[in-house]
Amino acid sequence: MHDDTSPATQSTPLRTASTAVTRRSLLRGLGSLGALTLGATACGEVTAGGGSSGGGKKLDLTMFVFLGGNLGKMPKEFADEWKSSHPNVNLEIYEQSNQVGYPKMVAQKKTDPAKPLVNLGFFNAQTTEQGILDTMWAPLDYAAMKNVGDIRPECKRDDHIGIGIGNDQIGLVYNKEKLDTKPTSWQALWDPANRGKVTLFGFPWYAVFAAAKLGGGGLDNMEPGWKAWQENAENIRTLVTSNPQYLNVLASGSAPLTGYFNGTGNQWIADGAPLEYVPPAEGAISVPVNLQAVAGQSDSQLEACQEIIDAMLSPKWCSRWAETSVEVPANTKSNLPVELAKLPAFTQENVDRMLQVDYAVVGKNQSAWNDRWQRDIVARI
Amino acid sequence: MADVVQERTRHGGAASQPTEVQTGPPPHRRWRKPPYLLVAPAVFVLVAVFVVPMLTLAEFSLHRFTDGVSSPGRTLGEWSSFLGDGFQWRLIRNSIWFGALTTICCLLLGYPTALALHRLRTRWLAALCYFLLFSPLLTSVVARSYGWTLVLGDSGLVNSLLSGLTGATWPLLYNTPGVVIAMTHILLPFMVFPVLSSLRQIDDELSAAAADLGATPAARFRRVTLPLSLPGLVAGAQLCFALTISSFATPSLLGGGRVQVLATAMYDDVQNLNWPRAAVAAYVLLALALAAFTGFAAVQRRLLVGGRTR
């Protein structure tokens, strides 16, 4: 703690006008001032996930929130309400995509495991599985969470590593004005008729998986998928690296077809983009969104994280999440607004035929698959 | 007390005879300025932002990445698999090719630009030209890249003109030409200013003497101006090449995946948590930059000392 009567302060020379300022005394003074500044900075520093609030009573927590579209709305509204009802907790928001933010979490864990970059947050299924490999998460005590009983069974995990708040899905998104034929099957992505019309985000494992599935394979045998994409890599006009870039490419028609999230796609549509989301005939790919508490933080922080996660699972906040992210809510007592429930993605027929994926397999193989994607597919586009 | 001040001659650095200067008793012992104190801030920054991260990367590179996690044990396996991997060598070749192509474009555009600026006598026009030349460096890389997507896209300005002339749409975006165009735009000042600096050092009398001896303007440029400005040109090329091979944002945003270079591959590896391979790639990229630097420096030394320009 910084103390005004510290020796550093006392040693700072305070000269009167009549006192000569020599170079040595000036340097000594500057040195003391520097030390004082460093000390004050160190005392006042609050890391993103640090438990110290500089001696105050507040508990500092940081929540990871998805970046883009309306994905930050519900967490921010929740944080505001939580802070007003819990004045002893300072709940900050860290807004970033899992793809970019998670490596930073790993870097921080390597630097100081006891001071995680964030304390809790929203993580997709892939990142959840990667986090398990990296021992990033702390298990939740389901028994101590009052809303867990209302959560759909498929959103809970046997190992209690996080819990689902909603379910997104990946299907086809296309530009209605620029693509002549409405795509109805995953095959549209690698159909030779769509040469140079496809855009994909980074490494789209799901596109290879869908091709593998249609070719008789699956997560355990991706070869048919690799073959389909190798033969039709020229379908890819461009690979994008961010959501704004994605929207620009799709909306301008530079590449009018992709496979992407229903939630994000519908947010773009709501914002006026001439796009449409289509659940493929073979089934969209289910993508659970989980709430996780990060390992390494103090017991009091973990306790608070669990309380916050439980509160976000309430019917009120689960409904709000589903509404803003356009997802199926995990809480059975939550309901989608009528206008969203009418969307093709949420019809019972499409929900029934959704492809369930073992994300543990995806997480374990993602790096190797990405390698192969770069070598065998990207090199051919 | 007398201070002994050792003066050195300005030529050759040889010490002259020490000269005793009686200065009388000073109130304090005179504080010297050792050179290491003067360079200390720069050394501190260099150590903090370069040496320490490079040492960290060296440590990362000694792990293996398998099944989504880095192994705790240390090994040179990642190095051997990287250097024995044809795909990685292709990335290295792509990086060199991309760097060379951009440098050549900068050279072809930058030299005439520098020459024109050198001969420009209207001050406001020169100021405007400098501003235009600098303008790419005043905008963020993301904004600049999105600007290029509007200009080079299928329905962009350039394609509208070209399709009006040729009747066909030209693929200028999401490929190597698009990235080279954008990189040339950014790096042009790094070529123009070293060349301009060289041109300003050329004595006008030399060209006038050549003219007096009957040299045509073309011969004067070929035999006087160009050889004397070559050191600046080499320095510009050195900068452009080094900045291009390490560039990530523009190839990533405008390359559309087609421009696969070491820097973009490193970014992929970092995101996929394959940090050992990203660390090896970082060292390979550094080695590439150092090799290029050494090569360009050798050429420059030869130009300065070897007799062509002196």
Short mmCIF file of C-alpha atoms in Angstrom, two decimals, chain A residues 66-345:
data_model
loop_
_atom_site.label_atom_id
_atom_site.label_comp_id
_atom_site.label_asym_id
_atom_site.label_seq_id
_atom_site.Cartn_x
_atom_site.Cartn_y
_atom_site.Cartn_z
CA PHE A 66 -18.00 -12.82 -26.97
CA LEU A 67 -17.15 -9.95 -29.28
CA GLY A 68 -19.46 -8.98 -32.12
CA GLY A 69 -23.13 -8.57 -32.95
CA ASN A 70 -25.36 -8.45 -29.90
CA LEU A 71 -23.38 -11.07 -28.03
CA GLY A 72 -22.17 -8.57 -25.47
CA LYS A 73 -25.62 -7.16 -24.65
CA MET A 74 -26.90 -9.63 -22.10
CA PRO A 75 -23.60 -10.03 -20.19
CA LYS A 76 -23.23 -6.25 -19.92
CA GLU A 77 -26.81 -5.80 -18.72
CA PHE A 78 -26.29 -8.61 -16.24
CA ALA A 79 -23.01 -7.12 -14.98
CA ASP A 80 -24.67 -3.73 -14.40
CA GLU A 81 -27.49 -5.29 -12.44
CA TRP A 82 -25.13 -7.54 -10.49
CA LYS A 83 -22.88 -4.68 -9.52
CA SER A 84 -25.80 -2.59 -8.32
CA SER A 85 -27.13 -5.43 -6.17
CA HIS A 86 -23.65 -6.54 -5.04
CA PRO A 87 -21.70 -3.38 -4.24
CA ASN A 88 -18.84 -5.47 -2.87
CA VAL A 89 -18.14 -7.00 -6.31
CA ASN A 90 -16.52 -5.21 -9.20
CA LEU A 91 -17.51 -7.19 -12.30
CA GLU A 92 -15.60 -6.06 -15.38
CA ILE A 93 -16.20 -7.19 -18.97
CA TYR A 94 -13.45 -8.53 -21.24
CA GLU A 95 -14.90 -8.55 -24.76
CA GLN A 96 -13.08 -10.66 -27.31
CA SER A 97 -13.58 -13.65 -29.58
CA ASN A 98 -12.65 -17.01 -28.06
CA GLN A 99 -10.22 -17.53 -30.94
CA VAL A 100 -8.19 -14.46 -30.05
CA GLY A 101 -8.81 -14.21 -26.32
CA TYR A 102 -8.20 -17.78 -25.28
CA PRO A 103 -4.50 -17.85 -26.30
CA LYS A 104 -4.07 -14.75 -24.14
CA MET A 105 -5.62 -16.60 -21.23
CA VAL A 106 -3.14 -19.42 -21.77
CA ALA A 107 -0.26 -16.93 -21.93
CA GLN A 108 -1.37 -15.36 -18.64
CA LYS A 109 -1.71 -18.80 -17.06
CA LYS A 110 1.87 -19.56 -18.05
CA THR A 111 3.04 -16.24 -16.63
CA ASP A 112 1.13 -16.37 -13.34
CA PRO A 113 -1.35 -19.22 -12.82
CA ALA A 114 -2.67 -17.53 -9.66
CA LYS A 115 -3.75 -14.43 -11.57
CA PRO A 116 -5.91 -15.55 -14.49
CA LEU A 117 -6.69 -13.04 -17.21
CA VAL A 118 -10.42 -13.52 -16.60
CA ASN A 119 -12.32 -15.17 -13.78
CA LEU A 120 -15.31 -16.51 -15.66
CA GLY A 121 -17.04 -16.17 -18.97
CA PHE A 122 -18.74 -17.42 -22.09
CA PHE A 123 -16.87 -20.06 -24.06
CA ASN A 124 -17.89 -22.14 -27.04
CA ALA A 125 -17.68 -25.91 -26.98
CA GLN A 126 -14.34 -26.06 -28.78
CA THR A 127 -12.68 -23.65 -26.37
CA THR A 128 -14.22 -25.52 -23.46
CA GLU A 129 -12.55 -28.71 -24.64
CA GLN A 130 -9.25 -26.97 -25.31
CA GLY A 131 -9.47 -25.51 -21.81
CA ILE A 132 -9.88 -28.98 -20.34
CA LEU A 133 -6.64 -30.01 -22.08
CA ASP A 134 -4.96 -26.91 -20.63
CA THR A 135 -6.51 -27.37 -17.15
CA MET A 136 -7.95 -23.90 -17.56
CA TRP A 137 -11.30 -24.46 -15.85
CA ALA A 138 -12.44 -24.97 -12.29
CA PRO A 139 -15.31 -27.42 -11.86
CA LEU A 140 -18.63 -26.03 -10.67
CA ASP A 141 -20.55 -27.33 -7.69
CA TYR A 142 -23.87 -28.06 -9.40
CA ALA A 143 -25.44 -29.04 -6.06
CA ALA A 144 -24.92 -25.54 -4.72
CA MET A 145 -26.50 -23.83 -7.77
CA LYS A 146 -30.25 -23.38 -7.51
CA ASN A 147 -30.93 -22.96 -11.25
CA VAL A 148 -29.09 -26.08 -12.40
CA GLY A 149 -32.22 -28.19 -11.89
CA ASP A 150 -33.95 -26.26 -14.70
CA ILE A 151 -31.12 -26.66 -17.21
CA ARG A 152 -31.65 -29.09 -20.06
CA PRO A 153 -29.66 -32.28 -19.46
CA GLU A 154 -27.61 -31.94 -22.66
CA CYS A 155 -26.30 -28.60 -21.39
CA LYS A 156 -24.86 -30.13 -18.23
CA ARG A 157 -21.56 -31.97 -18.07
CA ASP A 158 -20.75 -35.08 -16.12
CA ASP A 159 -17.44 -33.60 -15.03
CA HIS A 160 -19.16 -30.34 -13.95
CA ILE A 161 -16.62 -28.39 -16.03
CA GLY A 162 -18.89 -25.47 -16.86
CA ILE A 163 -22.52 -25.52 -17.84
CA GLY A 164 -24.42 -24.52 -20.98
CA ILE A 165 -26.42 -21.31 -21.17
CA GLY A 166 -27.63 -21.74 -24.73
CA ASN A 167 -27.24 -23.67 -27.92
CA ASP A 168 -26.22 -22.11 -31.19
CA GLN A 169 -25.97 -23.97 -34.47
CA ILE A 170 -23.87 -23.81 -37.63
CA GLY A 171 -25.67 -24.01 -40.95
CA LEU A 172 -25.56 -22.23 -44.30
CA VAL A 173 -25.62 -18.46 -44.68
CA TYR A 174 -25.96 -16.98 -48.15
CA ASN A 175 -26.59 -13.71 -49.95
CA LYS A 176 -30.11 -13.85 -51.38
CA GLU A 177 -29.34 -11.28 -54.05
CA LYS A 178 -26.03 -12.66 -55.29
CA LEU A 179 -26.44 -16.45 -55.19
CA ASP A 180 -28.76 -17.76 -57.89
CA THR A 181 -29.90 -20.92 -56.13
CA LYS A 182 -30.85 -21.18 -52.49
CA PRO A 183 -28.53 -23.75 -50.90
CA THR A 184 -30.29 -26.52 -48.99
CA SER A 185 -27.50 -29.01 -48.37
CA TRP A 186 -24.03 -28.81 -46.89
CA GLN A 187 -22.87 -30.02 -50.28
CA ALA A 188 -23.46 -26.54 -51.70
CA LEU A 189 -20.18 -25.50 -50.06
CA TRP A 190 -18.06 -27.87 -52.14
CA ASP A 191 -20.37 -28.13 -55.13
CA PRO A 192 -18.35 -27.32 -58.31
CA ALA A 193 -21.26 -25.09 -59.35
CA ASN A 194 -20.17 -22.68 -56.62
CA ARG A 195 -16.58 -22.10 -57.74
CA GLY A 196 -15.17 -18.92 -56.21
CA LYS A 197 -18.39 -18.18 -54.30
CA VAL A 198 -17.59 -19.52 -50.85
CA THR A 199 -16.06 -17.72 -47.90
CA LEU A 200 -15.07 -19.36 -44.63
CA PHE A 201 -13.82 -18.13 -41.25
CA GLY A 202 -10.26 -19.19 -40.41
CA PHE A 203 -10.09 -22.95 -40.09
CA PRO A 204 -13.68 -24.21 -40.54
CA TRP A 205 -13.42 -27.74 -39.11
CA TYR A 206 -17.20 -28.02 -39.41
CA ALA A 207 -17.04 -27.69 -43.20
CA VAL A 208 -14.64 -30.64 -43.37
CA PHE A 209 -16.75 -32.55 -40.85
CA ALA A 210 -19.93 -31.95 -42.88
CA ALA A 211 -18.21 -33.15 -46.03
CA ALA A 212 -16.89 -36.18 -44.16
CA LYS A 213 -20.35 -36.94 -42.80
CA LEU A 214 -21.95 -36.72 -46.24
CA GLY A 215 -19.15 -38.87 -47.65
CA GLY A 216 -19.79 -41.65 -45.14
CA GLY A 217 -17.21 -40.58 -42.54
CA GLY A 218 -17.39 -38.54 -39.38
CA LEU A 219 -15.21 -37.14 -36.64
CA ASP A 220 -13.40 -40.46 -36.41
CA ASN A 221 -12.83 -40.56 -40.17
CA MET A 222 -12.45 -37.16 -41.77
CA GLU A 223 -10.84 -38.48 -44.96
CA PRO A 224 -13.95 -38.15 -47.16
CA GLY A 225 -14.17 -34.53 -46.02
CA TRP A 226 -10.54 -33.77 -46.83
CA LYS A 227 -10.97 -35.38 -50.25
CA ALA A 228 -14.09 -33.34 -51.07
CA TRP A 229 -12.37 -30.09 -50.13
CA GLN A 230 -9.10 -30.91 -51.87
CA GLU A 231 -11.00 -31.50 -55.09
CA ASN A 232 -13.08 -28.36 -54.69
CA ALA A 233 -10.76 -25.95 -52.88
CA GLU A 234 -11.28 -23.51 -55.72
CA ASN A 235 -14.80 -22.95 -54.42
CA ILE A 236 -13.22 -20.77 -51.73
CA ARG A 237 -12.96 -17.17 -52.81
CA THR A 238 -11.55 -15.96 -49.53
CA LEU A 239 -10.86 -16.92 -45.94
CA VAL A 240 -11.73 -14.21 -43.44
CA THR A 241 -10.32 -13.49 -40.01
CA SER A 242 -13.00 -11.36 -38.33
CA ASN A 243 -16.77 -10.97 -38.19
CA PRO A 244 -16.85 -7.47 -39.76
CA GLN A 245 -14.75 -8.76 -42.66
CA TYR A 246 -17.05 -11.76 -42.94
CA LEU A 247 -20.16 -9.58 -43.12
CA ASN A 248 -18.53 -7.31 -45.70
CA VAL A 249 -17.57 -10.21 -47.97
CA LEU A 250 -21.00 -11.87 -47.71
CA ALA A 251 -23.10 -8.73 -47.96
CA SER A 252 -21.13 -7.29 -50.89
CA GLY A 253 -21.47 -10.58 -52.72
CA SER A 254 -17.72 -11.00 -53.19
CA ALA A 255 -18.31 -14.48 -51.82
CA PRO A 256 -22.03 -14.99 -51.25
CA LEU A 257 -22.05 -18.40 -49.51
CA THR A 258 -20.68 -19.73 -46.25
CA GLY A 259 -21.27 -22.05 -43.36
CA TYR A 260 -21.67 -20.10 -40.12
CA PHE A 261 -23.57 -19.55 -36.89
CA ASN A 262 -27.33 -19.11 -36.91
CA GLY A 263 -27.03 -16.54 -34.12
CA THR A 264 -24.52 -14.26 -35.81
CA GLY A 265 -26.16 -14.75 -39.21
CA ASN A 266 -29.54 -13.67 -37.89
CA GLN A 267 -28.03 -10.66 -36.14
CA TRP A 268 -26.57 -9.58 -39.49
CA ILE A 269 -29.95 -10.14 -41.13
CA ALA A 270 -31.63 -8.09 -38.41
CA ASP A 271 -29.14 -5.31 -39.16
CA GLY A 272 -30.27 -5.27 -42.78
CA ALA A 273 -27.78 -7.51 -44.59
CA PRO A 274 -29.37 -9.29 -47.59
CA LEU A 275 -28.59 -12.71 -46.12
CA GLU A 276 -30.52 -15.79 -45.13
CA TYR A 277 -29.71 -18.60 -42.73
CA VAL A 278 -30.61 -22.09 -43.93
CA PRO A 279 -30.45 -25.17 -41.71
CA PRO A 280 -29.04 -27.81 -44.08
CA ALA A 281 -31.20 -30.82 -44.93
CA GLU A 282 -28.65 -33.12 -43.30
CA GLY A 283 -28.87 -31.11 -40.08
CA ALA A 284 -27.16 -28.07 -38.66
CA ILE A 285 -24.23 -28.61 -36.32
CA SER A 286 -25.07 -28.05 -32.67
CA VAL A 287 -22.74 -25.66 -30.85
CA PRO A 288 -23.28 -25.36 -27.09
CA VAL A 289 -22.22 -22.13 -25.39
CA ASN A 290 -20.88 -22.74 -21.91
CA LEU A 291 -20.28 -20.66 -18.83
CA GLN A 292 -16.95 -21.44 -17.21
CA ALA A 293 -15.12 -20.48 -14.04
CA VAL A 294 -11.36 -20.20 -14.50
CA ALA A 295 -8.98 -22.20 -12.32
CA GLY A 296 -6.26 -20.53 -10.26
CA GLN A 297 -8.28 -17.76 -8.64
CA SER A 298 -8.93 -17.41 -4.92
CA ASP A 299 -11.67 -19.34 -3.14
CA SER A 300 -13.70 -16.19 -2.58
CA GLN A 301 -13.48 -15.34 -6.29
CA LEU A 302 -14.48 -18.87 -7.28
CA GLU A 303 -17.41 -18.73 -4.92
CA ALA A 304 -18.52 -15.43 -6.46
CA CYS A 305 -18.04 -16.82 -9.98
CA GLN A 306 -20.27 -19.76 -9.21
CA GLU A 307 -22.91 -17.45 -7.78
CA ILE A 308 -22.78 -15.28 -10.91
CA ILE A 309 -22.97 -18.27 -13.25
CA ASP A 310 -25.95 -19.58 -11.32
CA ALA A 311 -27.66 -16.19 -11.60
CA MET A 312 -27.06 -16.09 -15.36
CA LEU A 313 -28.74 -19.48 -15.66
CA SER A 314 -31.98 -18.08 -14.23
CA PRO A 315 -34.99 -18.05 -16.60
CA LYS A 316 -34.76 -14.27 -16.90
CA TRP A 317 -31.12 -14.06 -17.98
CA CYS A 318 -31.16 -17.29 -19.99
CA SER A 319 -34.11 -15.89 -21.97
CA ARG A 320 -32.27 -12.62 -22.49
CA TRP A 321 -29.18 -14.47 -23.70
CA ALA A 322 -31.26 -16.57 -26.11
CA GLU A 323 -33.01 -13.45 -27.39
CA THR A 324 -29.88 -11.40 -28.01
CA SER A 325 -27.69 -14.22 -29.33
CA VAL A 326 -30.54 -15.98 -31.20
CA GLU A 327 -29.93 -19.33 -29.54
CA VAL A 328 -31.97 -22.06 -27.93
CA PRO A 329 -32.01 -21.27 -24.18
CA ALA A 330 -30.58 -23.87 -21.83
CA ASN A 331 -33.13 -23.20 -19.10
CA THR A 332 -36.36 -25.13 -19.64
CA LYS A 333 -38.31 -22.28 -18.03
CA SER A 334 -36.94 -19.77 -20.55
CA ASN A 335 -38.75 -19.04 -23.77
CA LEU A 336 -37.66 -17.54 -27.06
CA PRO A 337 -39.62 -14.50 -28.21
CA VAL A 338 -42.30 -15.52 -30.72
CA GLU A 339 -40.60 -13.81 -33.67
CA LEU A 340 -37.38 -15.74 -33.01
CA ALA A 341 -39.15 -19.03 -32.37
CA LYS A 342 -40.54 -18.81 -35.91
CA LEU A 343 -37.06 -18.79 -37.45
CA PRO A 344 -36.21 -21.89 -39.51
CA ALA A 345 -33.39 -22.79 -37.13
#
